[in-house]
Amino acid sequence: MNISTQFASFIRSGALLTVGAVVQAVGGLAGQLILMRLLTPEDFGYFALMYATAALVQMVLSLRLNILIIRARDEDLTEERRDRYRAALMWETMVSAALVVLWLAAFGHLSVPSLLLVAAIAFGHWTSQSIAFSERNLRYVPIALVETGSQLMGYAVAVALVLAGAGAIALYLRELIASVLRFAIFLSKGMVPFPLLRPVRGDEWRALFREARGLWAEGLIEAAFQRFIVLCGGAIGGVAGAGIFAQAHRMALIPHQVLAPLVGRLVPVTLIRVADLAIRRRLLWRAVAVLGGFLALIAAAIVLFAPPLVPWVFGPQWSDTAAVLVALAPFVVFYSCTEMLRSHGLNLRLARSIIAIKLVQYAVFGAGALAAWMEPTGGALYVLALGLSISYVVVFALTTVLLERRAVKEGAR
């Protein structure tokens, strides 16, 4: 199969997946619109801070088994190895959930909403890791359908609850319903293996740690960064500021949400199976060019239309979100492009170099956070968002250099 045929093949598959993601994004945005008009920035801010902290604990213990499963060769993924992955996943899910509950109790945050959030994160983690067994076989269309349907159902129930006067607990129930429904459907259709709870021997844990240590460190640094930016929003703007920053960040992620099946799944999994290194390289950069051009148009639309539309659509209490969203316009472009390159780099076993690049991003964003902290004119959240955008521009540039150096080393020119 030549390069044009390969490129056209995975673009067609990506288009099918993107349809489901578009439905999910549009439905989610509609639900979010209603929730934002009826709930306050403080409600969203407290939810965002709780979610950031709980998810970070989950990621500390995650070995990122999904990547190990995807990149394993067919002949290496024996039944014994599959069972090892399944058992380890159950233990890391249960232990991390228990630690989150202990943390909530220790700091006085244990409540019904927080426990709902812990359950949602646990179900979501197990499912997102286990679905890698189906991703190996490129079963992306049914995966997208289930994920879209479960997410829309979560939003529908949350909107109904808010309209009925349930208040902010609807945000927590939204996450739980979507996670449990996704888990149940995948399990019933045989798209994920049944949860396996058995002891994992010491030698099995050691083998897993050796296999996953680079991925674990990279995953922890990446997850910590995503939570760190929310926590910075709270530290600089208070609970309401965390809500405004988190919602602007969430809106800026909508284009990536639409393209995620292509960016984070189909392209990296397809590329790693292309044996010809020169074709693989050309496919990658062609995909990045198409993606970047499309996202640049969306970023331009955000700069032009966010200031008048955001307060009109979401209500005057969210007016400050518009400026933050404008500052995130470069983020819209470079986040998805960087994620595509990062996923490909991980499949090429470049985790250590990607970790080093991520640490540079921490430094760049940290400088932005410091500038935001010192901002005297009331535009601290805008400065923080701009720092986040710049950090992704830097990461994209450094990851590009990394992959090109790898291509030169392999002779894929």
Coordinates of N, CA and C in Angstrom, one line a residue, residues 289-392:
A289 N 0.2 18.6 9.6 CA 0.0 19.8 8.8 C -1.5 20.0 8.6
V290 N -2.2 18.9 8.3 CA -3.7 19.1 8.1 C -4.4 19.5 9.4
L291 N -4.0 18.8 10.5 CA -4.5 19.1 11.8 C -4.3 20.6 12.2
G292 N -3.0 21.0 12.1 CA -2.6 22.4 12.5 C -3.4 23.4 11.7
G293 N -3.5 23.2 10.4 CA -4.2 24.2 9.6 C -5.7 24.3 9.9
F294 N -6.3 23.2 10.2 CA -7.7 23.2 10.6 C -7.9 23.9 12.0
L295 N -7.0 23.6 12.9 CA -7.1 24.2 14.2 C -6.8 25.7 14.2
A296 N -5.9 26.2 13.3 CA -5.6 27.6 13.2 C -6.9 28.4 12.8
L297 N -7.7 27.8 12.0 CA -9.0 28.5 11.6 C -9.9 28.6 12.8
I298 N -9.9 27.6 13.6 CA -10.8 27.6 14.9 C -10.2 28.6 15.8
A299 N -8.9 28.7 16.0 CA -8.3 29.6 16.9 C -8.6 31.1 16.5
A300 N -8.6 31.3 15.2 CA -8.9 32.7 14.7 C -10.3 33.0 15.0
A301 N -11.2 32.1 14.9 CA -12.6 32.3 15.2 C -12.8 32.6 16.7
I302 N -12.1 32.0 17.5 CA -12.2 32.2 19.0 C -11.8 33.6 19.3
V303 N -10.7 34.1 18.7 CA -10.2 35.5 19.0 C -11.2 36.5 18.5
L304 N -11.9 36.2 17.4 CA -12.9 37.2 16.9 C -14.2 37.2 17.6
F305 N -14.7 36.0 18.0 CA -16.1 35.9 18.4 C -16.3 35.6 19.9
A306 N -15.2 35.1 20.6 CA -15.4 34.8 22.0 C -15.8 36.0 22.9
P307 N -15.2 37.2 22.7 CA -15.5 38.3 23.6 C -17.0 38.7 23.5
P308 N -17.7 38.8 22.4 CA -19.1 39.1 22.4 C -20.0 38.0 22.7
L309 N -19.6 36.7 22.4 CA -20.5 35.6 22.5 C -20.5 35.0 23.9
V310 N -19.4 34.9 24.5 CA -19.3 34.2 25.8 C -20.3 34.7 26.8
P311 N -20.3 36.0 27.2 CA -21.2 36.5 28.1 C -22.7 36.4 27.7
W312 N -22.9 36.6 26.4 CA -24.3 36.5 25.9 C -24.8 35.0 26.0
V313 N -24.0 34.1 25.7 CA -24.4 32.7 25.7 C -24.5 32.1 27.1
F314 N -23.4 32.3 27.9 CA -23.3 31.7 29.2 C -23.8 32.5 30.4
G315 N -24.0 33.8 30.1 CA -24.4 34.7 31.2 C -23.3 35.6 31.7
P316 N -23.7 36.8 32.2 CA -22.8 37.8 32.6 C -21.8 37.3 33.7
Q317 N -22.2 36.3 34.5 CA -21.2 35.8 35.6 C -20.0 35.2 35.0
W318 N -20.1 34.9 33.7 CA -18.9 34.2 33.0 C -18.2 35.2 32.1
S319 N -18.4 36.5 32.2 CA -17.8 37.4 31.3 C -16.2 37.3 31.2
D320 N -15.6 37.1 32.4 CA -14.2 37.0 32.4 C -13.6 35.8 31.7
T321 N -14.5 34.9 31.4 CA -14.0 33.7 30.7 C -13.6 34.0 29.3
A322 N -14.2 35.0 28.7 CA -13.9 35.3 27.3 C -12.5 35.7 27.1
A323 N -11.9 36.6 27.9 CA -10.5 37.0 27.8 C -9.6 35.8 28.0
V324 N -9.9 34.9 28.9 CA -9.1 33.8 29.2 C -9.1 32.9 27.9
L325 N -10.3 32.7 27.3 CA -10.4 31.9 26.1 C -9.6 32.4 25.0
V326 N -9.6 33.7 24.8 CA -8.8 34.4 23.7 C -7.3 34.1 23.9
A327 N -6.9 34.1 25.2 CA -5.4 33.8 25.5 C -5.1 32.4 25.2
L328 N -6.1 31.5 25.2 CA -5.9 30.1 25.0 C -6.0 29.7 23.5
A329 N -6.1 30.7 22.6 CA -6.2 30.4 21.2 C -5.0 29.6 20.7
P330 N -3.8 30.0 21.0 CA -2.6 29.2 20.5 C -2.6 27.8 21.1
F331 N -3.1 27.7 22.4 CA -3.3 26.4 23.0 C -4.2 25.5 22.1
V332 N -5.3 26.0 21.6 CA -6.2 25.2 20.7 C -5.4 24.6 19.6
V333 N -4.5 25.3 19.0 CA -3.7 24.8 17.9 C -2.7 23.7 18.3
F334 N -1.9 24.1 19.3 CA -0.7 23.3 19.6 C -1.0 22.2 20.6
Y335 N -2.1 22.2 21.3 CA -2.3 21.1 22.2 C -2.5 19.8 21.4
S336 N -3.4 19.8 20.5 CA -3.7 18.6 19.7 C -2.5 18.2 18.9
C337 N -1.8 19.1 18.3 CA -0.7 18.7 17.5 C 0.4 18.1 18.4
T338 N 0.6 18.7 19.6 CA 1.6 18.1 20.5 C 1.2 16.7 21.0
E339 N -0.1 16.5 21.2 CA -0.6 15.2 21.7 C -0.4 14.2 20.6
M340 N -0.6 14.5 19.4 CA -0.3 13.5 18.3 C 1.2 13.1 18.3
L341 N 2.1 14.1 18.4 CA 3.5 13.9 18.4 C 3.9 13.1 19.6
R342 N 3.3 13.5 20.8 CA 3.7 12.8 22.0 C 3.3 11.4 22.0
S343 N 2.1 11.1 21.5 CA 1.6 9.7 21.5 C 2.5 8.8 20.6
H344 N 2.9 9.4 19.4 CA 3.8 8.7 18.5 C 5.2 8.5 19.2
G345 N 5.7 9.5 19.9 CA 6.9 9.4 20.6 C 6.9 8.3 21.6
L346 N 5.8 8.2 22.4 CA 5.7 7.1 23.4 C 5.7 5.7 22.7
N347 N 5.0 5.6 21.6 CA 5.1 4.3 20.9 C 6.4 4.0 20.3
L348 N 7.3 5.0 20.1 CA 8.6 4.8 19.7 C 9.6 4.6 20.9
R349 N 9.0 4.6 22.1 CA 9.8 4.3 23.3 C 10.8 5.5 23.6
L350 N 10.2 6.7 23.4 CA 11.0 7.9 23.7 C 10.6 8.6 25.0
A351 N 10.1 7.8 25.9 CA 9.5 8.4 27.1 C 10.5 9.3 27.9
R352 N 11.7 8.9 28.0 CA 12.7 9.7 28.8 C 12.8 11.1 28.2
S353 N 13.0 11.2 26.8 CA 13.1 12.5 26.2 C 11.8 13.3 26.3
I354 N 10.7 12.6 26.3 CA 9.4 13.4 26.4 C 9.3 13.9 27.8
I355 N 9.8 13.1 28.8 CA 9.7 13.6 30.2 C 10.6 14.9 30.3
A356 N 11.7 14.9 29.7 CA 12.6 16.1 29.8 C 11.9 17.3 29.1
I357 N 11.2 17.1 28.0 CA 10.5 18.2 27.4 C 9.4 18.6 28.3
K358 N 8.7 17.7 28.9 CA 7.6 18.1 29.8 C 8.1 19.0 31.0
L359 N 9.3 18.7 31.5 CA 9.9 19.5 32.6 C 10.2 20.9 32.1
V360 N 10.6 21.0 30.8 CA 10.7 22.4 30.3 C 9.4 23.1 30.3
Q361 N 8.3 22.4 29.9 CA 7.0 23.0 29.9 C 6.6 23.5 31.3
Y362 N 6.9 22.7 32.4 CA 6.7 23.1 33.7 C 7.3 24.5 34.0
A363 N 8.6 24.6 33.5 CA 9.3 25.8 33.8 C 8.7 27.0 33.1
V364 N 8.3 26.8 31.8 CA 7.7 27.9 31.0 C 6.4 28.3 31.7
F365 N 5.5 27.3 32.0 CA 4.2 27.6 32.6 C 4.4 28.2 34.0
G366 N 5.4 27.7 34.7 CA 5.7 28.3 36.1 C 6.0 29.7 36.0
A367 N 6.8 30.1 34.9 CA 7.1 31.5 34.8 C 5.9 32.3 34.5
G368 N 5.0 31.7 33.7 CA 3.7 32.4 33.4 C 2.8 32.5 34.6
A369 N 2.8 31.5 35.5 CA 2.1 31.6 36.7 C 2.6 32.7 37.7
L370 N 3.9 32.8 37.7 CA 4.6 33.8 38.5 C 4.2 35.2 38.0
A371 N 4.2 35.4 36.7 CA 3.8 36.6 36.1 C 2.3 36.9 36.4
A372 N 1.5 35.9 36.4 CA 0.1 36.1 36.7 C -0.1 36.5 38.2
W373 N 0.7 35.9 39.0 CA 0.6 36.2 40.5 C 1.0 37.6 40.7
M374 N 1.9 38.2 39.9 CA 2.3 39.5 40.1 C 1.6 40.6 39.3
E375 N 0.6 40.1 38.5 CA -0.2 41.0 37.6 C -1.0 42.0 38.5
P376 N -0.8 43.3 38.3 CA -1.5 44.3 39.2 C -2.8 44.8 38.7
T377 N -3.1 44.5 37.4 CA -4.2 45.2 36.7 C -5.5 44.4 36.7
G378 N -5.6 43.2 37.3 CA -6.8 42.4 37.3 C -6.8 41.4 36.2
G379 N -5.8 41.3 35.4 CA -5.8 40.3 34.3 C -5.0 39.1 34.6
A380 N -5.0 38.6 35.8 CA -4.1 37.5 36.2 C -4.4 36.2 35.5
L381 N -5.7 36.0 35.3 CA -6.1 34.7 34.7 C -5.8 34.8 33.2
Y382 N -5.9 35.9 32.6 CA -5.5 36.1 31.2 C -4.0 35.8 31.0
V383 N -3.2 36.3 31.9 CA -1.7 36.1 31.9 C -1.4 34.6 32.1
L384 N -2.1 34.0 33.0 CA -2.0 32.5 33.3 C -2.3 31.7 32.0
A385 N -3.4 32.0 31.4 CA -3.8 31.3 30.1 C -2.8 31.5 29.0
L386 N -2.2 32.7 28.9 CA -1.2 33.0 27.9 C 0.0 32.2 28.2
G387 N 0.4 32.1 29.4 CA 1.6 31.2 29.8 C 1.3 29.8 29.4
L388 N 0.1 29.3 29.6 CA -0.2 27.9 29.2 C -0.1 27.7 27.7
S389 N -0.6 28.7 26.9 CA -0.4 28.6 25.5 C 1.0 28.6 25.0
I390 N 1.8 29.5 25.6 CA 3.2 29.6 25.2 C 3.9 28.2 25.6
S391 N 3.6 27.6 26.7 CA 4.2 26.4 27.1 C 4.0 25.3 26.1
Y392 N 2.8 25.3 25.5 CA 2.5 24.2 24.4 C 3.2 24.5 23.1

